[in-house]
Short mmCIF file of C-alpha atoms in Angstrom, two decimals:
data_model
loop_
_atom_site.label_atom_id
_atom_site.label_comp_id
_atom_site.label_asym_id
_atom_site.label_seq_id
_atom_site.Cartn_x
_atom_site.Cartn_y
_atom_site.Cartn_z
CA MET R 1 0.04 -0.06 0.04
CA GLY R 2 1.32 3.40 -0.94
CA VAL R 3 1.58 6.57 1.14
CA ARG R 4 -1.68 7.63 2.40
CA HIS R 5 -2.75 11.28 2.40
CA PHE R 6 -5.59 13.31 3.83
CA LEU R 7 -6.45 15.90 1.26
CA THR R 8 -10.24 15.69 1.62
CA LEU R 9 -12.78 13.69 3.72
CA LEU R 10 -13.20 11.44 0.68
CA ASP R 11 -9.73 9.98 1.25
CA PHE R 12 -11.03 7.95 4.18
CA SER R 13 -14.03 5.56 4.16
CA PRO R 14 -17.10 6.44 6.19
CA GLN R 15 -16.23 3.75 8.73
CA GLU R 16 -12.68 4.99 8.93
CA LEU R 17 -13.97 8.52 9.69
CA ARG R 18 -16.41 7.34 12.29
CA ASP R 19 -13.47 5.37 13.97
CA LEU R 20 -11.29 8.37 13.84
CA LEU R 21 -13.87 10.56 15.67
CA HIS R 22 -14.32 8.01 18.47
CA ARG R 23 -10.58 7.64 18.79
CA ALA R 24 -10.41 11.50 18.99
CA VAL R 25 -12.89 11.34 21.89
CA GLN R 26 -10.72 8.78 23.66
CA LEU R 27 -7.62 10.81 23.10
CA LYS R 28 -9.33 13.92 24.66
CA VAL R 29 -10.32 11.92 27.83
CA GLN R 30 -6.82 10.42 28.02
CA HIS R 31 -5.11 13.74 27.77
CA ALA R 32 -7.48 15.37 30.35
CA SER R 33 -6.54 12.51 32.71
CA GLY R 34 -2.90 13.32 32.58
CA GLU R 35 -1.97 9.89 31.03
CA LEU R 36 1.20 10.16 28.99
CA TYR R 37 0.88 8.72 25.55
CA GLU R 38 3.65 9.27 23.00
CA PRO R 39 3.20 7.19 19.93
CA LEU R 40 5.14 9.75 17.77
CA LYS R 41 8.27 10.00 19.88
CA ASN R 42 11.13 11.30 17.63
CA ARG R 43 8.70 11.77 14.61
CA VAL R 44 8.53 15.13 12.97
CA LEU R 45 5.76 17.09 11.29
CA GLY R 46 6.68 19.72 8.67
CA MET R 47 4.06 22.46 8.77
CA ILE R 48 3.96 24.67 5.63
CA PHE R 49 1.83 27.88 6.09
CA GLU R 50 1.17 30.13 3.19
CA LYS R 51 -1.97 31.40 5.04
CA SER R 52 -1.59 31.99 8.73
CA SER R 53 -3.96 30.65 11.33
CA THR R 54 -4.03 30.57 15.21
CA ARG R 55 -5.93 27.35 15.53
CA THR R 56 -4.24 25.29 12.92
CA ARG R 57 -0.73 26.09 14.00
CA VAL R 58 -1.28 25.67 17.74
CA SER R 59 -3.45 22.56 17.45
CA PHE R 60 -1.09 20.68 15.20
CA GLU R 61 2.18 21.92 17.12
CA ALA R 62 0.58 20.92 20.47
CA ALA R 63 -0.60 17.57 19.00
CA MET R 64 2.99 16.73 18.04
CA THR R 65 4.35 17.73 21.38
CA GLN R 66 1.77 15.74 23.33
CA PHE R 67 2.51 12.82 21.14
CA GLY R 68 6.20 13.02 21.98
CA GLY R 69 7.24 14.32 18.49
CA HIS R 70 8.11 17.70 17.15
CA ALA R 71 6.62 20.10 14.65
CA ILE R 72 8.65 22.45 12.31
CA PHE R 73 6.76 25.73 11.27
CA LEU R 74 7.57 26.94 7.82
CA SER R 75 6.16 30.32 6.71
CA PRO R 76 6.63 31.45 2.95
CA ARG R 77 9.78 33.26 4.27
CA ASP R 78 11.17 30.09 5.78
CA SER R 79 11.11 27.86 2.72
CA GLN R 80 12.20 27.98 -0.86
CA LEU R 81 8.46 27.82 -1.90
CA GLY R 82 8.36 31.52 -1.02
CA ARG R 83 11.08 32.15 -3.56
CA GLY R 84 9.51 30.17 -6.26
CA GLU R 85 10.88 26.67 -5.89
CA PRO R 86 8.51 24.20 -7.70
CA VAL R 87 6.26 22.45 -5.22
CA GLU R 88 7.28 19.17 -6.57
CA ASP R 89 11.00 19.78 -5.64
CA THR R 90 10.01 20.96 -2.15
CA ALA R 91 7.92 17.79 -1.70
CA ARG R 92 10.76 15.48 -2.75
CA VAL R 93 13.21 17.20 -0.44
CA LEU R 94 11.06 17.68 2.69
CA SER R 95 9.59 14.35 2.65
CA ARG R 96 13.08 12.90 2.94
CA MET R 97 13.54 14.59 6.26
CA VAL R 98 10.15 14.57 8.05
CA ASP R 99 7.54 11.93 8.78
CA CYS R 100 4.41 13.93 7.71
CA VAL R 101 3.67 17.24 6.06
CA MET R 102 0.79 19.58 6.80
CA ILE R 103 0.02 22.27 4.27
CA ARG R 104 -2.28 25.35 4.67
CA THR R 105 -2.23 27.25 1.33
CA TYR R 106 -4.46 28.85 -1.35
CA GLU R 107 -4.71 26.52 -4.38
CA HIS R 108 -5.91 23.00 -3.82
CA ASP R 109 -3.92 21.95 -6.84
CA LYS R 110 -0.69 22.77 -4.95
CA VAL R 111 -1.62 20.39 -2.16
CA GLN R 112 -2.36 17.60 -4.69
CA ARG R 113 0.87 18.06 -6.52
CA PHE R 114 2.88 18.13 -3.29
CA ALA R 115 1.15 14.85 -2.27
CA GLU R 116 1.96 13.27 -5.58
CA TYR R 117 5.63 13.82 -5.18
CA SER R 118 5.81 13.28 -1.28
CA GLY R 119 7.12 10.07 0.21
CA VAL R 120 5.36 10.76 3.58
CA PRO R 121 1.69 11.46 4.30
CA VAL R 122 0.39 14.97 3.52
CA ILE R 123 -2.37 16.60 5.32
CA ASN R 124 -4.59 19.39 3.81
CA ALA R 125 -4.97 21.95 6.63
CA LEU R 126 -6.93 24.31 4.31
CA THR R 127 -7.13 25.23 0.61
CA ASP R 128 -9.36 27.37 -1.45
CA ARG R 129 -11.55 24.22 -2.13
CA PHE R 130 -11.69 22.21 1.11
CA HIS R 131 -11.02 22.23 4.83
CA PRO R 132 -11.30 18.64 5.91
CA CYS R 133 -9.46 19.05 9.27
CA GLN R 134 -12.04 21.52 10.46
CA LEU R 135 -14.86 19.05 9.67
CA LEU R 136 -13.17 16.35 11.75
CA ALA R 137 -13.37 18.79 14.71
CA ASP R 138 -17.03 19.79 13.88
CA MET R 139 -18.27 16.08 13.54
CA GLN R 140 -16.36 15.20 16.81
CA THR R 141 -18.08 18.21 18.57
CA TYR R 142 -21.48 17.06 17.35
CA LEU R 143 -20.79 13.48 18.39
CA GLU R 144 -19.91 14.63 21.87
CA HIS R 145 -22.90 16.89 22.39
CA ARG R 146 -25.72 15.11 20.50
CA GLY R 147 -24.39 11.62 19.45
CA GLU R 148 -24.12 10.36 15.95
CA ILE R 149 -24.95 12.87 13.16
CA HIS R 150 -26.27 10.06 10.83
CA GLY R 151 -29.81 10.96 9.73
CA ARG R 152 -29.72 14.51 11.13
CA THR R 153 -30.26 17.75 9.25
CA VAL R 154 -27.51 20.44 9.07
CA ALA R 155 -28.01 23.99 7.85
CA TRP R 156 -25.07 25.76 6.24
CA ILE R 157 -25.74 29.53 6.03
CA GLY R 158 -23.38 31.82 4.17
CA ASP R 159 -20.67 31.49 1.49
CA GLY R 160 -20.48 28.40 -0.65
CA ASN R 161 -16.76 28.23 0.09
CA ASN R 162 -14.18 25.71 1.17
CA MET R 163 -15.95 25.00 4.40
CA CYS R 164 -19.21 24.48 2.63
CA HIS R 165 -17.50 22.04 0.19
CA SER R 166 -16.19 20.02 3.03
CA TYR R 167 -19.65 19.99 4.59
CA LEU R 168 -20.96 18.55 1.36
CA HIS R 169 -18.30 15.94 1.65
CA ALA R 170 -19.31 15.31 5.25
CA ALA R 171 -22.92 14.88 4.31
CA MET R 172 -21.83 12.15 1.89
CA GLN R 173 -19.47 10.43 4.40
CA PHE R 174 -21.51 10.79 7.54
CA ASP R 175 -24.89 10.42 5.87
CA PHE R 176 -26.83 13.45 6.95
CA HIS R 177 -29.00 16.01 5.02
CA LEU R 178 -27.37 19.33 4.30
CA ARG R 179 -29.32 22.49 3.43
CA VAL R 180 -27.06 25.26 1.96
CA ALA R 181 -28.33 28.82 2.05
CA CYS R 182 -26.21 31.13 -0.07
CA PRO R 183 -26.99 34.46 -1.76
CA GLU R 184 -27.03 34.20 -5.55
CA GLY R 185 -23.41 34.34 -7.00
CA PHE R 186 -21.89 32.64 -3.98
CA ASP R 187 -23.07 29.08 -4.55
CA PRO R 188 -20.76 26.11 -3.96
CA ASP R 189 -18.99 24.54 -6.87
CA PRO R 190 -21.77 22.81 -8.86
CA GLU R 191 -19.79 19.65 -9.24
CA VAL R 192 -19.22 19.45 -5.47
CA LEU R 193 -22.92 20.05 -4.90
CA ALA R 194 -24.07 17.56 -7.48
CA ALA R 195 -21.75 14.80 -6.10
CA ALA R 196 -23.56 14.98 -2.72
CA GLY R 197 -26.74 13.84 -4.53
CA ASP R 198 -29.85 13.84 -2.48
CA ARG R 199 -27.91 14.48 0.80
CA ALA R 200 -27.70 18.15 -0.12
CA GLU R 201 -30.02 20.91 -1.40
CA LEU R 202 -29.54 24.59 -2.15
CA VAL R 203 -32.01 27.22 -0.88
CA ARG R 204 -31.96 30.87 -0.76
CA ASP R 205 -33.66 31.69 2.50
CA PRO R 206 -31.63 31.14 5.75
CA HIS R 207 -34.88 30.64 7.70
CA THR R 208 -35.89 27.80 5.34
CA ALA R 209 -32.38 26.12 5.60
CA ALA R 210 -32.59 26.28 9.46
CA ALA R 211 -36.10 24.81 9.70
CA GLY R 212 -36.01 21.67 11.90
CA ALA R 213 -32.15 21.58 11.57
CA ASP R 214 -29.99 19.80 14.29
CA LEU R 215 -26.84 21.86 13.60
CA VAL R 216 -26.61 25.34 12.24
CA VAL R 217 -23.16 26.42 11.01
CA THR R 218 -21.73 29.51 9.28
CA ASP R 219 -18.33 31.06 8.44
CA VAL R 220 -17.09 34.68 7.90
CA TRP R 221 -18.33 36.59 4.90
CA ALA R 222 -14.86 37.50 3.55
CA SER R 223 -12.14 34.95 4.12
CA MET R 224 -8.45 35.66 4.12
CA GLY R 225 -7.37 37.04 0.77
CA GLN R 226 -10.88 38.44 0.06
CA GLU R 227 -10.55 41.67 2.10
CA GLU R 228 -10.95 43.86 -0.93
CA GLU R 229 -14.32 42.36 -1.46
CA HIS R 230 -15.48 42.98 2.09
CA MET R 231 -17.99 45.75 1.43
CA ALA R 232 -19.58 43.99 -1.49
CA ARG R 233 -19.83 40.80 0.36
CA ALA R 234 -21.26 42.52 3.33
CA ARG R 235 -24.13 43.83 1.25
CA ALA R 236 -24.79 40.53 -0.31
CA PHE R 237 -24.58 38.43 2.84
CA GLU R 238 -26.41 40.90 5.17
CA PRO R 239 -29.72 38.78 5.07
CA TYR R 240 -27.72 35.66 5.91
CA GLN R 241 -26.59 36.58 9.44
CA VAL R 242 -27.33 33.74 11.83
CA THR R 243 -29.67 35.60 14.30
CA PRO R 244 -31.72 34.33 17.24
CA GLU R 245 -34.66 34.39 14.84
CA VAL R 246 -32.88 31.98 12.43
CA MET R 247 -31.81 29.71 15.38
CA ALA R 248 -35.46 29.70 16.45
CA GLN R 249 -36.36 27.86 13.26
CA ALA R 250 -34.12 25.05 14.23
CA ARG R 251 -34.85 22.16 16.60
CA PRO R 252 -34.90 23.27 20.29
CA ASP R 253 -31.67 21.16 21.09
CA ALA R 254 -29.90 22.35 17.84
CA VAL R 255 -26.42 23.46 18.21
CA PHE R 256 -24.54 26.32 16.54
CA MET R 257 -20.86 26.05 15.22
CA HIS R 258 -18.45 28.51 13.57
CA CYS R 259 -14.87 27.63 12.55
CA LEU R 260 -13.57 30.93 13.89
CA PRO R 261 -12.49 33.69 13.79
CA ALA R 262 -16.06 35.10 14.04
CA HIS R 263 -17.35 38.67 13.41
CA ARG R 264 -20.15 39.38 15.88
CA GLY R 265 -22.73 41.49 14.16
CA GLU R 266 -21.84 40.20 10.62
CA GLU R 267 -22.24 36.54 9.82
CA VAL R 268 -23.47 35.66 13.49
CA ALA R 269 -25.24 37.68 16.19
CA ALA R 270 -23.50 37.95 19.52
CA GLU R 271 -26.57 36.44 21.19
CA VAL R 272 -26.02 33.21 19.15
CA ILE R 273 -22.33 32.77 19.31
CA ASP R 274 -22.23 33.62 22.91
CA GLY R 275 -25.52 31.88 23.67
CA PRO R 276 -26.39 28.44 25.22
CA GLN R 277 -26.69 26.72 21.85
CA SER R 278 -23.12 27.57 20.80
CA VAL R 279 -20.51 24.93 20.99
CA VAL R 280 -17.78 26.88 19.16
CA TRP R 281 -15.27 26.74 21.98
CA ASP R 282 -15.46 22.84 22.17
CA GLU R 283 -15.36 22.92 18.25
CA ALA R 284 -12.10 24.96 18.48
CA GLU R 285 -10.49 22.65 21.09
CA ASN R 286 -11.40 19.57 19.10
CA ARG R 287 -9.08 20.61 16.33
CA LEU R 288 -6.30 19.32 18.73
CA HIS R 289 -7.92 16.06 19.51
CA SER R 290 -9.26 15.20 16.05
CA GLN R 291 -5.98 15.86 14.49
CA LYS R 292 -4.13 13.89 16.91
CA ALA R 293 -6.45 10.98 16.02
CA LEU R 294 -5.64 11.76 12.31
CA LEU R 295 -1.85 11.89 12.87
CA GLU R 296 -2.09 8.50 14.74
CA ALA R 297 -4.00 6.95 11.86
CA LEU R 298 -1.62 8.16 9.23
CA LEU R 299 1.57 7.45 11.09
CA CYS R 300 1.01 4.56 13.33
CA ALA R 301 -1.24 2.24 11.16
CA PRO R 302 0.40 -1.20 10.74
#
């Protein structure tokens, strides 16, 4: 069997993903108890960041430290990628020195080419197309608060972006129904939407999307690199704020998630993200535990 990568949720089977979430819950309990567990002692994770992130860097770095290994942070100024070295060459060199590579970048194609030439597992920590690591944390959080998400209804409200694409993959892999509410012009990629089949539908009204939902989730209106579009996006997305009125359409025991950073008063009202249905802080913490389970699966599998 060749080197295994994690570039999207579709790289693991549904059963493997479920096992990974349950393992993440175990690792969380184990860590909280103070039990020492170092399966990656003397192993090294290379972390390539072309887009900065608080949660991604800290969670992966802490994961490697807690597992007894080490993480090397590489910004564009710290690698030859920033000076135009072909990604294929960097992949060949780096993968001879480290045990795993995590990449957070713009173009999904770059992660795919890196993985093609890498001799070690490659993890997609965000591209313009997908954000599978965040979905692992989201699915773990739902599992902890409400049990299996199989057969539930999820409302995605906002931009049809990389997070939305990974939610479409999650609907396929975890078998739930996803309602996507986007303003016209900001729909998810038609191919990604179509691949989800009857597990996903596109609506325009956020209240319709949230009706009877078990989980309501959103993201910022302008992601990193879209700052110049902020004013135009703010006008387009204004009706798509997750307000208490939108949450009132969902089931009474519905939970709210946001991958953070959040802008109160834009994509989400303060009463929602700081309210009793919000699980965003558990969701943020679970980046650590779900990614530890992922690293273990990629590096410790027999």
